[in-house]
Short mmCIF file of C-alpha atoms in Angstrom, two decimals:
data_model
loop_
_atom_site.label_atom_id
_atom_site.label_comp_id
_atom_site.label_asym_id
_atom_site.label_seq_id
_atom_site.Cartn_x
_atom_site.Cartn_y
_atom_site.Cartn_z
CA MET A 95 101.07 92.87 245.89
CA LYS A 96 98.33 95.39 245.33
CA ALA A 97 97.69 95.42 241.62
CA GLY A 98 95.88 98.07 239.83
CA PHE A 99 94.88 97.88 236.14
CA ILE A 100 95.03 100.78 233.61
CA GLY A 101 93.00 99.38 230.60
CA ALA A 102 90.20 96.98 230.55
CA GLY A 103 90.18 95.02 227.55
CA LYS A 104 90.60 91.20 227.32
CA VAL A 105 94.04 90.96 228.83
CA GLY A 106 93.20 93.38 231.73
CA PHE A 107 89.89 91.55 232.45
CA SER A 108 91.52 88.08 232.41
CA LEU A 109 94.62 88.85 234.21
CA GLY A 110 92.92 90.79 236.90
CA LYS A 111 90.56 87.89 237.44
CA TYR A 112 93.23 85.35 237.43
CA LEU A 113 95.22 87.26 240.17
CA ALA A 114 92.14 88.18 242.28
CA LYS A 115 90.84 84.37 242.21
CA ASN A 116 94.36 83.23 243.36
CA GLY A 117 94.51 85.49 246.40
CA ILE A 118 96.42 88.46 244.95
CA ASP A 119 95.09 91.86 246.00
CA VAL A 120 93.75 93.57 243.09
CA THR A 121 92.72 97.15 243.79
CA GLY A 122 90.60 97.78 240.65
CA TYR A 123 90.60 99.37 237.05
CA TYR A 124 90.79 102.58 235.34
CA SER A 125 90.03 103.01 231.63
CA ARG A 126 89.26 105.74 229.01
CA SER A 127 86.15 103.60 228.52
CA ALA A 128 84.22 104.07 231.87
CA ASP A 129 81.90 101.17 231.02
CA SER A 130 84.84 98.80 230.22
CA ALA A 131 86.37 99.70 233.60
CA ILE A 132 83.23 99.30 235.49
CA LYS A 133 82.51 95.79 233.94
CA ALA A 134 86.02 94.65 234.71
CA SER A 135 85.59 95.81 238.34
CA GLU A 136 82.33 94.07 238.62
CA PHE A 137 83.80 90.78 237.15
CA THR A 138 86.79 90.82 239.38
CA GLY A 139 84.99 91.98 242.54
CA THR A 140 87.34 95.20 242.68
CA ARG A 141 86.89 98.84 242.32
CA TYR A 142 86.16 101.19 239.50
CA TYR A 143 88.42 104.22 239.48
CA LYS A 144 87.51 107.47 237.98
CA ASP A 145 90.78 109.16 238.58
CA LEU A 146 94.29 107.90 237.67
CA THR A 147 95.77 109.46 240.62
CA ASP A 148 93.57 107.31 243.11
CA ILE A 149 94.43 103.90 241.59
CA ILE A 150 98.05 104.85 241.53
CA GLU A 151 97.73 105.82 245.10
CA ASP A 152 95.99 102.68 246.05
CA SER A 153 98.29 100.15 244.17
CA ASP A 154 102.06 99.22 244.60
CA THR A 155 102.02 97.66 241.09
CA LEU A 156 100.19 99.09 237.97
CA PHE A 157 99.59 96.74 234.92
CA ILE A 158 99.16 99.11 231.91
CA THR A 159 96.83 96.72 229.95
CA ALA A 160 96.12 99.19 227.11
CA PRO A 161 96.60 98.38 223.49
CA ASP A 162 100.25 98.39 222.53
CA GLY A 163 99.93 101.60 220.75
CA ALA A 164 98.72 103.27 223.88
CA ILE A 165 101.19 102.05 226.25
CA THR A 166 103.73 104.80 225.67
CA GLU A 167 101.02 107.39 225.74
CA VAL A 168 99.74 106.15 229.12
CA TRP A 169 103.35 106.27 230.45
CA GLU A 170 103.95 109.77 229.24
CA TYR A 171 100.87 110.90 231.37
CA ILE A 172 101.46 108.72 234.69
CA ARG A 173 105.45 109.49 234.69
CA ASN A 174 104.42 112.87 236.10
CA LEU A 175 102.18 111.55 238.77
CA PRO A 176 103.40 110.08 242.27
CA ILE A 177 104.92 106.73 241.08
CA LYS A 178 107.91 106.70 243.43
CA ASN A 179 108.45 102.94 244.55
CA LYS A 180 105.72 101.64 242.24
CA ASN A 181 106.02 98.77 239.79
CA ILE A 182 105.07 99.85 236.51
CA CYS A 183 104.28 96.73 234.13
CA HIS A 184 102.85 96.05 230.71
CA CYS A 185 101.75 92.82 229.16
CA SER A 186 102.88 93.25 225.48
CA GLY A 187 104.62 90.49 223.85
CA SER A 188 106.47 92.87 221.27
CA ILE A 189 107.22 95.81 223.44
CA SER A 190 110.14 95.77 226.03
CA SER A 191 110.04 97.53 229.40
CA ALA A 192 112.23 100.38 227.95
CA ALA A 193 108.71 101.82 226.77
CA PHE A 194 108.70 103.19 230.44
CA PHE A 195 111.72 105.18 229.82
CA ASP A 196 113.26 107.13 232.84
CA ALA A 197 111.37 105.02 235.17
CA GLU A 198 114.18 104.48 237.47
CA LYS A 199 114.72 108.33 237.59
CA LYS A 200 111.24 108.56 238.85
CA GLY A 201 111.99 106.17 241.51
CA ALA A 202 109.61 103.51 240.06
CA PHE A 203 110.48 100.01 238.61
CA ARG A 204 109.63 98.82 235.09
CA TYR A 205 108.55 95.38 233.96
CA SER A 206 107.39 93.78 230.74
CA ILE A 207 105.38 90.63 232.00
CA HIS A 208 103.96 88.61 229.11
CA PRO A 209 101.74 85.48 229.25
CA LEU A 210 102.26 83.16 226.21
CA TYR A 211 98.65 82.81 225.94
CA ALA A 212 95.91 83.70 223.46
CA PHE A 213 93.31 85.81 225.02
CA SER A 214 90.02 85.10 223.06
CA ASP A 215 87.50 85.92 225.71
CA ARG A 216 87.31 88.58 228.47
CA TYR A 217 85.04 86.40 230.52
CA GLU A 218 86.68 82.94 229.97
CA SER A 219 90.43 83.18 229.16
CA TYR A 220 91.39 83.50 232.82
CA LYS A 221 90.28 79.97 233.59
CA ASP A 222 93.27 78.45 231.65
CA LEU A 223 95.88 80.96 232.58
CA ARG A 224 97.38 78.65 235.12
CA GLY A 225 99.03 76.57 232.59
CA ALA A 226 100.60 79.65 230.79
CA TYR A 227 104.27 80.44 230.75
CA PHE A 228 105.22 83.94 231.42
CA SER A 229 108.12 85.96 230.13
CA ILE A 230 109.67 88.89 232.28
CA GLU A 231 112.18 91.43 231.78
CA GLY A 232 112.96 94.81 233.42
CA SER A 233 114.39 96.43 236.52
CA LYS A 234 116.87 94.11 238.31
CA ALA A 235 116.00 95.59 241.60
CA ARG A 236 112.71 93.76 242.03
CA LEU A 237 112.86 91.17 239.31
CA LYS A 238 112.90 88.15 241.68
CA GLU A 239 110.11 89.53 243.56
CA MET A 240 107.93 89.93 240.52
CA THR A 241 108.93 86.56 239.13
CA ALA A 242 107.97 85.02 242.44
CA CYS A 243 104.51 86.64 242.42
CA PHE A 244 103.55 84.72 239.45
CA ALA A 245 105.62 81.56 240.17
CA GLN A 246 103.68 81.22 243.37
CA LEU A 247 100.49 80.88 241.33
CA GLY A 248 101.83 77.88 239.55
CA ASN A 249 103.13 79.76 236.51
CA THR A 250 106.48 79.03 234.95
CA VAL A 251 108.06 82.46 234.68
CA VAL A 252 111.20 82.74 232.34
CA PRO A 253 113.30 85.93 232.64
CA ILE A 254 114.53 87.06 229.10
CA ASP A 255 116.85 89.87 228.02
CA GLN A 256 115.33 92.99 226.74
CA GLU A 257 117.13 92.86 223.52
CA ALA A 258 115.51 89.40 222.75
CA LYS A 259 111.88 90.89 223.10
CA ALA A 260 111.35 90.98 219.29
CA LEU A 261 112.71 87.32 218.66
CA TYR A 262 110.57 86.20 221.50
CA HIS A 263 107.47 87.61 220.21
CA CYS A 264 108.18 86.31 216.65
CA ALA A 265 108.40 82.69 218.21
CA ALA A 266 104.87 83.39 219.64
CA VAL A 267 103.48 84.63 216.44
CA MET A 268 104.88 81.71 214.55
CA ALA A 269 103.36 79.18 216.89
CA SER A 270 99.97 81.05 216.94
CA ASN A 271 99.15 83.29 214.00
CA HIS A 272 101.15 81.44 211.28
CA MET A 273 99.49 78.29 212.27
CA ILE A 274 96.28 79.99 211.01
CA ALA A 275 97.83 80.99 207.87
CA LEU A 276 99.07 77.24 207.25
CA ALA A 277 95.42 75.97 208.09
CA ASP A 278 93.96 78.52 205.61
CA ALA A 279 96.56 77.53 202.85
CA ALA A 280 95.75 73.94 203.32
CA ALA A 281 91.91 74.42 203.38
CA GLU A 282 92.17 76.32 200.26
CA MET A 283 93.82 73.63 198.60
CA LEU A 284 91.25 71.12 199.58
CA SER A 285 88.60 73.74 198.44
CA SER A 286 90.30 73.42 194.90
CA CYS A 287 89.83 69.79 195.03
CA GLY A 288 86.00 70.02 195.49
CA PHE A 289 85.66 70.47 199.36
CA ASP A 290 83.63 73.35 200.55
CA GLN A 291 85.30 75.67 203.11
CA GLU A 292 83.56 74.26 206.25
CA SER A 293 84.14 70.59 205.21
CA ALA A 294 87.86 71.52 204.37
CA VAL A 295 88.46 72.80 207.84
CA LYS A 296 86.71 69.92 209.30
CA ALA A 297 88.53 67.23 207.33
CA LEU A 298 91.89 68.85 208.32
CA THR A 299 91.00 69.10 212.02
CA PRO A 300 92.02 65.64 213.06
CA LEU A 301 95.42 66.14 211.41
CA MET A 302 96.11 69.35 213.10
CA ARG A 303 94.88 68.26 216.45
CA GLY A 304 96.83 65.04 216.33
CA ASN A 305 100.13 67.06 215.47
CA ILE A 306 99.55 69.46 218.05
CA SER A 307 99.03 66.80 220.66
CA ALA A 308 102.13 64.90 219.51
CA ILE A 309 104.26 68.02 219.58
CA ILE A 310 103.19 68.74 222.97
CA ALA A 311 103.62 65.20 224.26
CA SER A 312 107.12 64.42 222.60
CA GLY A 313 108.49 67.37 220.80
CA PRO A 314 108.59 68.39 217.00
CA ALA A 315 111.16 65.55 215.98
CA ALA A 316 109.12 62.81 217.50
CA ALA A 317 105.99 64.22 216.00
CA LEU A 318 107.43 64.40 212.50
CA THR A 319 105.79 62.02 209.82
CA GLY A 320 105.14 62.21 206.10
CA PRO A 321 107.06 62.47 202.70
CA ILE A 322 109.95 64.56 204.29
CA GLU A 323 110.72 62.37 206.96
CA ARG A 324 110.36 59.18 204.52
CA ASN A 325 112.73 60.96 202.01
CA ASP A 326 109.93 60.37 199.44
CA LEU A 327 111.29 62.16 196.53
CA ASN A 328 108.60 61.29 194.04
CA THR A 329 105.79 62.61 196.33
CA VAL A 330 107.43 65.79 197.07
CA ALA A 331 108.08 66.29 193.33
CA GLU A 332 104.43 65.83 192.68
CA HIS A 333 103.56 68.31 195.56
CA LEU A 334 105.74 71.07 193.89
CA HIS A 335 104.54 70.41 190.43
CA ALA A 336 100.96 70.61 191.48
CA LEU A 337 101.57 73.75 193.68
CA GLU A 338 103.51 75.58 190.98
CA ARG A 339 100.67 75.26 188.65
CA ALA A 340 98.05 76.16 191.19
CA ASP A 341 99.69 78.79 193.38
CA PRO A 342 103.55 79.61 192.91
CA GLN A 343 103.48 81.61 196.10
CA THR A 344 102.28 78.64 198.17
CA ALA A 345 104.70 76.58 196.42
CA GLU A 346 107.59 78.78 197.99
CA LEU A 347 106.07 78.49 201.37
CA TYR A 348 106.02 74.71 200.83
CA ARG A 349 109.81 74.81 199.84
CA PHE A 350 110.71 76.90 202.90
CA LEU A 351 108.77 74.74 205.37
CA SER A 352 109.96 71.55 203.76
CA SER A 353 113.59 72.59 204.03
CA ARG A 354 113.04 73.13 207.80
CA LEU A 355 111.44 69.76 208.04
CA ILE A 356 114.65 68.23 206.40
CA LYS A 357 116.71 69.70 209.13
CA ILE A 358 114.58 68.16 211.64
CA ALA A 359 114.43 64.68 209.88
CA CYS A 360 118.38 64.82 209.66
CA ASP A 361 118.61 65.09 213.26
CA LYS A 362 116.01 62.41 213.79
CA HIS A 363 117.54 60.15 211.25
CA PRO A 364 121.35 60.85 211.02
CA ASN A 365 122.03 57.87 208.82
CA ARG A 366 119.57 58.86 206.11
CA ASP A 367 120.96 60.56 203.13
CA TYR A 368 118.56 63.71 202.21
CA THR A 369 120.81 65.22 199.79
CA GLU A 370 118.49 64.59 196.66
CA LEU A 371 115.54 65.90 198.66
CA LYS A 372 117.32 69.00 199.47
CA GLU A 373 118.41 69.52 195.89
CA LEU A 374 114.85 69.13 194.57
CA LEU A 375 113.57 71.67 197.03
CA THR A 376 116.16 74.26 196.04
CA ASP A 377 116.19 73.45 192.15
CA GLU A 378 112.92 75.12 190.91
CA ARG A 379 113.56 73.79 187.46
CA LYS A 380 113.15 70.04 188.53
CA SER A 381 109.70 70.43 189.84
CA LEU A 382 108.63 72.92 187.16
CA LYS A 383 109.53 70.10 184.62
CA GLY A 384 107.77 67.61 186.78
CA GLU A 385 110.89 65.36 186.74
CA ARG A 386 110.56 62.13 188.86
CA GLN A 387 113.40 60.74 190.84
#
């Protein structure tokens, strides 16, 4: 593979460095921002391209690592350039390879190759990419070849259907971004109890870190503890009563997440009867009255 990058943000920097460091021939970078492309080329020890035609000519695989909103715009331009036999890729989690419409008619091959990984720093993120899973979908003709490229680096690569892209990305967002929302909601509750914001986050850190470690080591079911697993009606009723007075919207979030936890708990403890707990979570009147079971 001779990989060229169109776009020089965090993903372009990181993926290019990762590939180059692991023996893949990276030709260089082109970007609307010449400064970004120059810095990326210096960081990866590759070439800065002033012209799109040149990077296309020198590369057999092009990674369009521009922002999601610009991917189609870039394609609209390069589809009229000499791209026959080129692999055209993007790394968006939410957009499918269909963004490269009529690629096959142009004699090219289209792929969406997405690392399940949060790129937080353009100069540091590449260091942990070896442990990331990649999803891939696109042209069948070279799918095995493109998959093998990343698999040989030590990554697990999972082919998915184009139609599954939105659900796939939703899973990533829930595991990543929504964790932030939960942490923020929990910290806000502690702030209401007298913690300052910084102390609230620090106080919750061991709980969050411990849970993530347990999930990674043993899976969600084995990691589950707390009042839902224990079938503790009184505690859950207290939680709902407090939340509905303090923040009804968060109370609804608590209900939804707890209902999901009951499903996990039922699978984990098939002999326990969680019927009353399910009713408590679905019957708003019980918790509003502060009833005790």
